[in-house]
Short mmCIF file of C-alpha atoms and ligand atoms in Angstrom, two decimals:
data_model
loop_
_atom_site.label_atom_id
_atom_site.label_comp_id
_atom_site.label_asym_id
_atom_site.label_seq_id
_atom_site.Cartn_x
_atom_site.Cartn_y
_atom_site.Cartn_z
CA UNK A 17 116.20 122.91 224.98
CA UNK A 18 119.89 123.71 226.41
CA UNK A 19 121.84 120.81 225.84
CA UNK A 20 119.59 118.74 223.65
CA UNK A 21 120.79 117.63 220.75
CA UNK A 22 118.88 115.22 219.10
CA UNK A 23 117.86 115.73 215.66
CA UNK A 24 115.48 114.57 213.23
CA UNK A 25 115.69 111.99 210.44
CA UNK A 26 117.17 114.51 208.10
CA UNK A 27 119.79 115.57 210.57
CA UNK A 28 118.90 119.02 211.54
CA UNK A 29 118.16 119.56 214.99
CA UNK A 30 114.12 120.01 216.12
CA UNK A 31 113.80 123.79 215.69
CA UNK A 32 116.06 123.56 212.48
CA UNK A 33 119.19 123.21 213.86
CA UNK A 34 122.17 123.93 212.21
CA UNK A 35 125.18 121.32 211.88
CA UNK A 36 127.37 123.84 213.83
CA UNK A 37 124.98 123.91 216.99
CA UNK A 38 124.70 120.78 216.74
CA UNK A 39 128.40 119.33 217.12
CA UNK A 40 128.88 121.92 219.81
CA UNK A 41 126.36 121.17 221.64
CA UNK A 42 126.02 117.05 221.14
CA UNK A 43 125.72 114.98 224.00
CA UNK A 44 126.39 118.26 226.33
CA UNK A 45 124.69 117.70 229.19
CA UNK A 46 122.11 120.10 230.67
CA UNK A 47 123.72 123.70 232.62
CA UNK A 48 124.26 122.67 236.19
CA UNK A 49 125.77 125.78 237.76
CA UNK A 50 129.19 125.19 239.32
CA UNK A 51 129.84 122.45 236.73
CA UNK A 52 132.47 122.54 233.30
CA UNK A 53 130.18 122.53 230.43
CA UNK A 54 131.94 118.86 229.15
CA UNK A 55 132.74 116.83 232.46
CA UNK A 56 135.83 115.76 232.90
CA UNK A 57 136.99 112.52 231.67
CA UNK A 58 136.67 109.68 234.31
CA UNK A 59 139.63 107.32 234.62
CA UNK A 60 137.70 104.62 236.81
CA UNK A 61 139.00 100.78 236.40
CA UNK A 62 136.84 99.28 239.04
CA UNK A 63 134.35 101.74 240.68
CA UNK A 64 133.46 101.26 244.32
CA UNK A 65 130.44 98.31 244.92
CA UNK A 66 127.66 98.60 247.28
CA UNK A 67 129.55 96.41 249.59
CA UNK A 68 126.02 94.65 250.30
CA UNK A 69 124.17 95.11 247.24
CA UNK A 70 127.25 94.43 244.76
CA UNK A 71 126.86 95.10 240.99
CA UNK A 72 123.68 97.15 240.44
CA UNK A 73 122.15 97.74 236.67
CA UNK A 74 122.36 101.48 236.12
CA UNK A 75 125.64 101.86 238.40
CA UNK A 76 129.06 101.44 236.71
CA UNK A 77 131.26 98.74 238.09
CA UNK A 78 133.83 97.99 235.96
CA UNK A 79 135.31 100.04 233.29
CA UNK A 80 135.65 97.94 230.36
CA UNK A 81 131.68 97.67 230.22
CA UNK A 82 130.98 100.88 232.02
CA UNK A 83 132.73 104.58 231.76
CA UNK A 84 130.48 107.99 231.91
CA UNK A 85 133.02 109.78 229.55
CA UNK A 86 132.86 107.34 226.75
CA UNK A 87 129.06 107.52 227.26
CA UNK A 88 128.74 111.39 226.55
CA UNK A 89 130.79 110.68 223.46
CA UNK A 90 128.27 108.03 222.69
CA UNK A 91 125.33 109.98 222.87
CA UNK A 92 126.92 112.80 220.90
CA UNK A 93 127.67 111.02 217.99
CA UNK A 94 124.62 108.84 218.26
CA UNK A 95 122.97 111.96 217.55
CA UNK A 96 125.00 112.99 214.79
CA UNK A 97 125.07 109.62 212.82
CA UNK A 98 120.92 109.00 213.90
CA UNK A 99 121.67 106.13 216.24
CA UNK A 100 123.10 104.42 219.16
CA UNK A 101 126.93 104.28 219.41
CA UNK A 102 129.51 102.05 220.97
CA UNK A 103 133.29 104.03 220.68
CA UNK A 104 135.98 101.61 220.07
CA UNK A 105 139.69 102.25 220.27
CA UNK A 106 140.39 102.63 216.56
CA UNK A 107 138.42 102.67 213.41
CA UNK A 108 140.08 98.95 212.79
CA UNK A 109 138.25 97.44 215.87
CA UNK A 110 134.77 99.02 215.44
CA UNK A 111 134.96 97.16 211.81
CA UNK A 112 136.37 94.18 213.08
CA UNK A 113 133.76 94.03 215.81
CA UNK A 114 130.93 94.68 213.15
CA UNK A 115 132.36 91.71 211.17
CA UNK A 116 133.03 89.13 213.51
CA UNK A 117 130.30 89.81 215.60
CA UNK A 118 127.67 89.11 212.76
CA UNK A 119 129.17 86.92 210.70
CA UNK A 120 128.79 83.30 211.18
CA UNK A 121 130.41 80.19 209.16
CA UNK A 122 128.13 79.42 206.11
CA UNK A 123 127.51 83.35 205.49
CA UNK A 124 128.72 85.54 202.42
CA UNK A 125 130.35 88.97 203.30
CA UNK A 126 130.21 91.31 200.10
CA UNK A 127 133.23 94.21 200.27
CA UNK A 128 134.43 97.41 198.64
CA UNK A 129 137.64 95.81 196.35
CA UNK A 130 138.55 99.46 195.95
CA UNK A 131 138.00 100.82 200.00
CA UNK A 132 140.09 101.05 202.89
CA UNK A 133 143.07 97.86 201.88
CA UNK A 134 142.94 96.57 205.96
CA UNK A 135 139.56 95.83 205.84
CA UNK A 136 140.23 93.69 202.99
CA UNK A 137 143.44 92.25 204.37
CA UNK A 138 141.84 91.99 207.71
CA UNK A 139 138.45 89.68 206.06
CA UNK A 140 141.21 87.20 203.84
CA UNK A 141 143.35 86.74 206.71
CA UNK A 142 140.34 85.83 209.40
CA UNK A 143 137.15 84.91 207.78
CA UNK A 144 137.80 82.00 205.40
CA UNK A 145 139.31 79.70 208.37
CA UNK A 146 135.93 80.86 210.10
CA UNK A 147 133.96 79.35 207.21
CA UNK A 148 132.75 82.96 206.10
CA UNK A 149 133.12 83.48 202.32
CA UNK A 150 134.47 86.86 201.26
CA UNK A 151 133.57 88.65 197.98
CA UNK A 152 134.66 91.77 196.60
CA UNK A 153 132.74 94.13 194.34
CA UNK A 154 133.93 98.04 193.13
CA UNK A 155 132.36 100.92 194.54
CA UNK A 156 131.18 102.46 190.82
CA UNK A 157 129.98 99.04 190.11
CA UNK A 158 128.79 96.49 188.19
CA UNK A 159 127.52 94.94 191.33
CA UNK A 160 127.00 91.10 191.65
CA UNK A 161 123.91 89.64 192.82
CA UNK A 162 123.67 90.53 196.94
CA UNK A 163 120.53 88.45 197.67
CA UNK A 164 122.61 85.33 199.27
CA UNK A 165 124.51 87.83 201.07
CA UNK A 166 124.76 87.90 205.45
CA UNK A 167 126.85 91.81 205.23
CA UNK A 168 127.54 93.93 202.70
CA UNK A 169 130.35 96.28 203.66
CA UNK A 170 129.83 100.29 201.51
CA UNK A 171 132.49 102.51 201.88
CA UNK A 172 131.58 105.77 199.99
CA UNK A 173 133.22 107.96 199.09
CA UNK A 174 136.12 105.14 199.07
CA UNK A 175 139.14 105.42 199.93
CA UNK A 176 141.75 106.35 197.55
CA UNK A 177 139.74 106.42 194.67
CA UNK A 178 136.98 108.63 195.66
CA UNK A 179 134.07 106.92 193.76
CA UNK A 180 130.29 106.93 195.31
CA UNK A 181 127.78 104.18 195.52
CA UNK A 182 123.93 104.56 196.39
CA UNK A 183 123.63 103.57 199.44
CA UNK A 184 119.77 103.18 199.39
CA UNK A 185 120.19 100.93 196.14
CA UNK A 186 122.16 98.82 198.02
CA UNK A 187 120.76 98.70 200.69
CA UNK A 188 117.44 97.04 199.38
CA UNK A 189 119.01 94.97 197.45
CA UNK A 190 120.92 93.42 200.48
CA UNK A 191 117.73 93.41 202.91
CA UNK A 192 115.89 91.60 199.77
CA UNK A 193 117.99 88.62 200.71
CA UNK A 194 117.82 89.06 204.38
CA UNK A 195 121.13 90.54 204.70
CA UNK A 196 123.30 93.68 206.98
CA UNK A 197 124.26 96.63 205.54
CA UNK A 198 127.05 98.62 206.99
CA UNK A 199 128.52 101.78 205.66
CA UNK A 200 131.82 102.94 206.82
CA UNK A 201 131.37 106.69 206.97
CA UNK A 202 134.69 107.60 207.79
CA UNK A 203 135.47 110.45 205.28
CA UNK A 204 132.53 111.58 205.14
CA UNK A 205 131.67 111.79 209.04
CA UNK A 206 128.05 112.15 209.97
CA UNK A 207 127.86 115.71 208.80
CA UNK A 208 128.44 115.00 205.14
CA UNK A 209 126.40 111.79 205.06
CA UNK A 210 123.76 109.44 207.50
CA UNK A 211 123.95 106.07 206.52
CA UNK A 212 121.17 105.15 208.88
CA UNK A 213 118.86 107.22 207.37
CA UNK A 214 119.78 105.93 203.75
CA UNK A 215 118.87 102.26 204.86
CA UNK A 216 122.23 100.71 206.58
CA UNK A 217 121.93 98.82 209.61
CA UNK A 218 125.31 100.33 210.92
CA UNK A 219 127.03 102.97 210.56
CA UNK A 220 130.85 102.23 211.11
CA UNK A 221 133.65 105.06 211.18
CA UNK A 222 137.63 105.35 212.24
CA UNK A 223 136.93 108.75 214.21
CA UNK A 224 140.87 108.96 214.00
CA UNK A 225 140.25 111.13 210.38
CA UNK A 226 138.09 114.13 210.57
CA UNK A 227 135.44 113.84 213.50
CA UNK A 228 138.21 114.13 215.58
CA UNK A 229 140.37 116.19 213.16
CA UNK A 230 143.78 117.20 214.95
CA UNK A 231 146.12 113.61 214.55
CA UNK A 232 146.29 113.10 218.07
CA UNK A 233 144.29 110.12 218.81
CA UNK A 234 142.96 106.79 217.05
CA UNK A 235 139.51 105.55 218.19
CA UNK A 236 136.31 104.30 216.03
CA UNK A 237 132.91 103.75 216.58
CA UNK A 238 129.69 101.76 215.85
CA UNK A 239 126.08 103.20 215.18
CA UNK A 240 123.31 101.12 214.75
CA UNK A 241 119.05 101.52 215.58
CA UNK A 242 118.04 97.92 215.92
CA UNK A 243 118.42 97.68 219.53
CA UNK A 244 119.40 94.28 219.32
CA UNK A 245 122.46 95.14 217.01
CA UNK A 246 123.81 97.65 218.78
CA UNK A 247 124.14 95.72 221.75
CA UNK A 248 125.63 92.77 219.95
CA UNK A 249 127.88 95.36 219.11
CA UNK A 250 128.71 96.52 222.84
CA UNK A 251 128.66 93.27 224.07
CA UNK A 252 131.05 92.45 221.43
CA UNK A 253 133.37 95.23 223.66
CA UNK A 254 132.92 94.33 226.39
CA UNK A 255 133.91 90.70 225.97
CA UNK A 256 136.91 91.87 223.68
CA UNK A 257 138.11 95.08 225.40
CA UNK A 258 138.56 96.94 222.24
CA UNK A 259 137.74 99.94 224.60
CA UNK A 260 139.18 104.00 223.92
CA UNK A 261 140.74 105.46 226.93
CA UNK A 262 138.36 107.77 228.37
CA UNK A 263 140.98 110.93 227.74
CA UNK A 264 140.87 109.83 224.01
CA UNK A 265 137.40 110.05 224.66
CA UNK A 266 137.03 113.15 226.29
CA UNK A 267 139.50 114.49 223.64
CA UNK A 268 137.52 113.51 221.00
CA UNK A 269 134.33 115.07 221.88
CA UNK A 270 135.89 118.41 222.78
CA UNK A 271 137.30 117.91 219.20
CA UNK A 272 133.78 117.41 217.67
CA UNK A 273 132.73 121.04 218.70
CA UNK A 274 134.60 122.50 215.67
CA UNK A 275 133.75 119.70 213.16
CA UNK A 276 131.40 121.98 210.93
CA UNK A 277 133.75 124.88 211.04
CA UNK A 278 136.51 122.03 210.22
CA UNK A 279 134.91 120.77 207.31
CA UNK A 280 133.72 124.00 206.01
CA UNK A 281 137.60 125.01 205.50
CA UNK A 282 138.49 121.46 203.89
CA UNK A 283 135.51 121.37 201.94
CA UNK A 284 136.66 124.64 200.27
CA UNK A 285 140.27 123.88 200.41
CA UNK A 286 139.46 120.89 198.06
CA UNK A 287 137.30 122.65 195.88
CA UNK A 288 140.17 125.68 195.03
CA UNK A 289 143.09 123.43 195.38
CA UNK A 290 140.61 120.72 192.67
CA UNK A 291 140.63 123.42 190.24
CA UNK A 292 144.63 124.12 190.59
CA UNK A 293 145.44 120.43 189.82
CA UNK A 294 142.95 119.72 186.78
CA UNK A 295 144.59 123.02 184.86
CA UNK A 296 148.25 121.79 186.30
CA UNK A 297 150.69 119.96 183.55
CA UNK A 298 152.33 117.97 186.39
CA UNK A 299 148.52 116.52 186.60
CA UNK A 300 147.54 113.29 184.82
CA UNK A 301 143.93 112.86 186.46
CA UNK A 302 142.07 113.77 189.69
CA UNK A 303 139.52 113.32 191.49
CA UNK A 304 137.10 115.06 194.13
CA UNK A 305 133.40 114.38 194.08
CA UNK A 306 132.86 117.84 194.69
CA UNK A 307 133.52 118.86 191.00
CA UNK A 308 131.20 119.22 188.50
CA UNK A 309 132.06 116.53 185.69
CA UNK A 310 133.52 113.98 188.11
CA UNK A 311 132.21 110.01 187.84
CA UNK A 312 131.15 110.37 191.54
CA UNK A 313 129.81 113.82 191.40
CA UNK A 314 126.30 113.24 190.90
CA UNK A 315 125.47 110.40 193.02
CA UNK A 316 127.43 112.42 195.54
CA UNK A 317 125.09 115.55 195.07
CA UNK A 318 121.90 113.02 195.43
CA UNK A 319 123.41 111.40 198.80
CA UNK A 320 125.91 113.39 200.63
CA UNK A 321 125.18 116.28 202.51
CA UNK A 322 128.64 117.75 202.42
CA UNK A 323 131.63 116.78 200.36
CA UNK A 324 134.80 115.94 202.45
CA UNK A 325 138.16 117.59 201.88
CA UNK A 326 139.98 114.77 200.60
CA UNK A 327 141.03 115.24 197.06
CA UNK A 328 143.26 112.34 194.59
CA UNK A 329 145.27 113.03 191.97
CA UNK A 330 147.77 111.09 189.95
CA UNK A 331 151.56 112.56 189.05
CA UNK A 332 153.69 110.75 186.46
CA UNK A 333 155.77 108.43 189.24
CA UNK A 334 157.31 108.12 192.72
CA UNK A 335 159.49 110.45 191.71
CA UNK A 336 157.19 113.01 190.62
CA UNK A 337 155.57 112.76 194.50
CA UNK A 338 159.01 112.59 196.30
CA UNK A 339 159.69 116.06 194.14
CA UNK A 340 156.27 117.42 195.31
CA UNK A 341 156.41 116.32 198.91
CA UNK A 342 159.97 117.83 198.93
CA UNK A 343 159.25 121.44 197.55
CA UNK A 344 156.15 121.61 199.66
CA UNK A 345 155.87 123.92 202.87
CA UNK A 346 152.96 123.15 203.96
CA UNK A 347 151.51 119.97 203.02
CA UNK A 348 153.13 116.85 205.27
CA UNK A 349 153.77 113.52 204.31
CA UNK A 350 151.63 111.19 206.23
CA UNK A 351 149.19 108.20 206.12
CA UNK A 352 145.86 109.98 207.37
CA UNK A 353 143.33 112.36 206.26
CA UNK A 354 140.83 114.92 207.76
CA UNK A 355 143.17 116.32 210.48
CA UNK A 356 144.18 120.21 210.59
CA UNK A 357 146.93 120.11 208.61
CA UNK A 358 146.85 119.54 204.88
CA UNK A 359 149.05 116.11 204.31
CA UNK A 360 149.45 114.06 201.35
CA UNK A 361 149.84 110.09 201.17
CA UNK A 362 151.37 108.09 197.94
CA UNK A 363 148.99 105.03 198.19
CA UNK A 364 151.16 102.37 196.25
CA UNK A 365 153.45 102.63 199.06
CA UNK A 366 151.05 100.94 201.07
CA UNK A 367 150.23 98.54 199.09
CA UNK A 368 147.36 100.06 197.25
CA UNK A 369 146.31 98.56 194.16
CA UNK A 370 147.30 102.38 192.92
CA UNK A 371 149.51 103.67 190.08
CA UNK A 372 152.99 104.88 191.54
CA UNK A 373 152.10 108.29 190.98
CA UNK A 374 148.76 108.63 193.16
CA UNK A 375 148.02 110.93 195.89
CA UNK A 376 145.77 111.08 198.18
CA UNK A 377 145.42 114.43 199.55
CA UNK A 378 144.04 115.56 202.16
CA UNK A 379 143.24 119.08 202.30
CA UNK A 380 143.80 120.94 206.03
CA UNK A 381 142.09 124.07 207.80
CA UNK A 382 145.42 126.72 206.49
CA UNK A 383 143.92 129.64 204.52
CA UNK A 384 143.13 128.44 201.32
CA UNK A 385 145.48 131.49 199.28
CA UNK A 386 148.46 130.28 201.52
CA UNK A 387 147.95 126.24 200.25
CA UNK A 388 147.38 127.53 196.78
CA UNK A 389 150.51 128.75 196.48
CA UNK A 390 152.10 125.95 198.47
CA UNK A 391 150.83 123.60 196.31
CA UNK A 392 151.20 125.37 192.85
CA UNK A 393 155.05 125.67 193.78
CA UNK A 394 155.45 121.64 195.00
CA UNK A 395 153.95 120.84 191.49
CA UNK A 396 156.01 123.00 189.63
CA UNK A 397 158.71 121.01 190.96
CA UNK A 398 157.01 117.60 190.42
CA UNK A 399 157.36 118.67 186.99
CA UNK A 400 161.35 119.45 187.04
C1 PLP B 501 138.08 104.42 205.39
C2 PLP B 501 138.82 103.93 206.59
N1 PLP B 501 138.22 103.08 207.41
C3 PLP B 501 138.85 102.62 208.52
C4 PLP B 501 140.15 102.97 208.80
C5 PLP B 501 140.82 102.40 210.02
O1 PLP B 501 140.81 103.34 211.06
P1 PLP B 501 141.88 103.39 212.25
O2 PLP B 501 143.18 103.79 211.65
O3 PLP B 501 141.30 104.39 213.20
O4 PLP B 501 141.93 102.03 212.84
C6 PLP B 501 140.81 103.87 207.98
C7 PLP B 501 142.19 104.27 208.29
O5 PLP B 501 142.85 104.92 207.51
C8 PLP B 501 140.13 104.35 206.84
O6 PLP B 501 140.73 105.19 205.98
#
C-alpha cells in the first residue's frame, strides 16, 4: 500500500497506522522511478487547450479552478481531517467561504463569543446587512437553544482561553433543527482532533498555525463529506479566487511530514513548561487542557486525541509581560501559535476581551530543559 494514506473513521491508517506514517506519507503519490517523491509545485495560470476540443472535464485549464499541487495537498489533508478538502489562501478565507457560502438572509449563525476575535468581527461587520442574524454563545457554556439555527460555528479548544466544548453534543443538537455544524480545528489540527467524525459537517482550519508549523506561509482549508458541501465550498473558490499559491502549497505539504514529531515536542513542552507556571509567584492563573484539574481537561481527554502546545496564563499587567518578553531568550513576541519556535502573544493588545496581563503561549519544538530555564528566568523578571 506505498503511498496510500487513507485511514479509517478513527484516524489510524488500514493496517493500524500510526499518525507519523501517516502525515509523511499523505497524499504521496505512488513510487514512479525517476520521479521526486512530492512533485514539484506547478505554477500554471492558463494550461494549454486542446485547440479543437477546448476545456475538457478531468484536464486543468485554468488555475484558479484547477492546479495539481494544491490537489496533492487536498488529498493529504482530506485524509487526515476524514474528508474532502478545498485549500484556501488563509485560515480567514476558508471561514469566510464556509459562512457566506451557506448562509442565506433569514438564517441564524450561532458563534464562539470567546474564539478566534476576526471571526466575530468578520460576522458583525458582513452578515447583518445580508439579513443573517448573528448570536454568540461561550465555549464552556450555558448554551442557548440551537434548534432555529442555519450554522453553528465550534472552535475548541478556543482561542485564548483554552476551554473545550463537546462537539458531538452540539452537533445533534444543531442537526435537530436542521442546521451546519462547523468546527474550526485550527489548534488542534487533524491529529489532535476529527471533527468529521464527531458529527460536524465541516471541518475548517487556518493551516498558517501548526499543520504547517514553521511561520512562513498563511493558507486555510475546508473539509467536508457531503459531496454537495464540499463543492459549494470549491465553487465558492473558484468564483472568489481565495486560492493559495501553489509554492505555499507545495510548502505546506512538505511541512506536514513532520507534524506528529512537531506536536509531540509542543505537546510536552506545554505539559513541563504548565507545571513551571502553576508553582510560579509571577502566575495568577493558567490554563492548558492537558493538566489534570483544568475546566477543559476532561472533555478534552473524552474528545481530543492529542492536546496542542498552546498554553495561557495570566501575569499581573502589561507590564508584567513587557518584563517577561524582555528577559526572555528564547520565546518571541508574535501574534501566532504552533510554529517551531516558542512565541508568546499579550491578547488585550489585540483587542481581546482579555485581562492586560494574559498570554497566550505558544510552546515551540527547542528542547524542553533549554525553555525551562528560559522561561523560569523571563518570569523571575515579570516579577521585579
Ligand atoms: C483559531 C483561528 N482560526 C482562524 C484564524 C485565521 O487564520 P489566518 O491567519 O490563516 O487567516 C486564526 C488566526 O490566528 C485562528 O487563531
Amino acid at each position: 500500500m506505498k503511498g496510500d494514506s487513507s485511514v479509517d473513521a478513527n484516524g489510524s491508517g488500514p493496517l493500524g497506522r500510526g499518525d507519523g506514517t501517516r502525515v509523511v506519507h499523505a497524499g504521496v503519490p505512488a513510487a514512479v522511478a525517476g520521479e521526486p517523491f512530492l512533485p514539484s509545485p506547478v505554477f500554471g495560470a492558463p494550461y494549454h487547450l486542446d485547440p479543437v476540443a477546448g476545456p475538457q472535464a478531468g484536464v486543468d485549464g485554468y488555475g484558479r479552478s484547477d492546479n495539481r499541487t494544491y490537489r496533492s495537498l487536498e488529498k493529504a489533508i482530506g485524509d487526515l481531517e476524514g474528508g474532502e478538502c478545498v485549500v484556501f489562501a488563509s485560515g480567514m478565507a476558508a471561514i469566510t467561504a464556509v459562512l457566506l457560502a451557506t448562509l442565506r438572509a433569514g438564517d441564524a449563525v450561532v458563534l464562539p463569543s470567546d474564539g478566534y476575535y476576526l471571526t466575530r468581527a468578520f460576522a458583525g461587520e458582513h452578515l447583518p446587512g445580508r439579513g443573517v442574524e448573528v448570536r454568540t454563545m461561550p465555549t464552556s457554556g450555558p448554551y442557548p437553544a440551537l434548534d432555529d439555527v442555519r450554522l453553528l460555528l465550534l472552535e475548541t479548544p478556543s482561542n485564548p482561553g483554552l476551554d473545550v466544548c463537546d462537539i458531538a453534543d452540539l452537533a445533534a443538537r444543531a442537526h435537530a433543527g436542521g442546521g451546519l455544524v462547523a468546527v474550526d480545528n485550527t489548534t488542534p489540527t487533524p491529529l489532535g482532533q476529527r471533527p468529521l467524525d464527531l458529527g460536524a459537517d465541516f471541518s475548517v482550519a487556518s493551516a498558517t498555525k501548526a499543520l504547517t508549523g514553521h511561520s512562513d506561509m498563511l493558507l486555510g482549508y475546508v473539509c467536508a463529506r457531503d459531496p454537495q458541501l464540499i463543492e459549494t465550498i470549491r465553487t465558492w473558490r473558484a468564483r472568489t479566487g481565495g486560492i493559495p499559491g501553489a509554492f505555499e502549497a507545495w510548502l505546506a505539504h512538505r511541512s506536514l511530514g513532520t507534524l506528529d514529531l512537531r506536536l509531540a515536542r509542543q505537546t510536552a513542552n506545554a505539559a513541563a513548561v504548565t507545571e513551571l507556571l502553576a508553582d510560579h509567584p509571577a502566575v495568577a492563573s493558567v490554563r492548558w487542557p492537558g493538566r489534570a484539574g483544568d475546566p477543559a481537561y476532561e472533555a478534552a481527554a473524552r474528545q481530543m486525541r492529542r492536546i496542542p502546545g498552546v498554553v495561557t496564563f495570566v501575569l499581573a499587567d502589561k507590564g508584567a509581560v513587557d518584563r517577561f518578553l524582555g528577559a526572555s531568550e528564547l520565546v518571541f513576541a508574535a501574534t501566532s501559535f504552533g510554529g517551531l519556535h516558542s512565541s508568546a502573544d499579550r491578547r488585550a493588545q489585540w483587542g481581546d476581551d482579555a485581562p492586560e496581563g494574559l498570554v497566550r503561549f505558544s510552546c515551540g519544538v527547542e528542547d524542553t530543559e533549554d525553555l525551562l530555564a528560559d522561561v523560569r528566568r523571563a518570569l523571575d523578571a515579570a516579577l521585579s
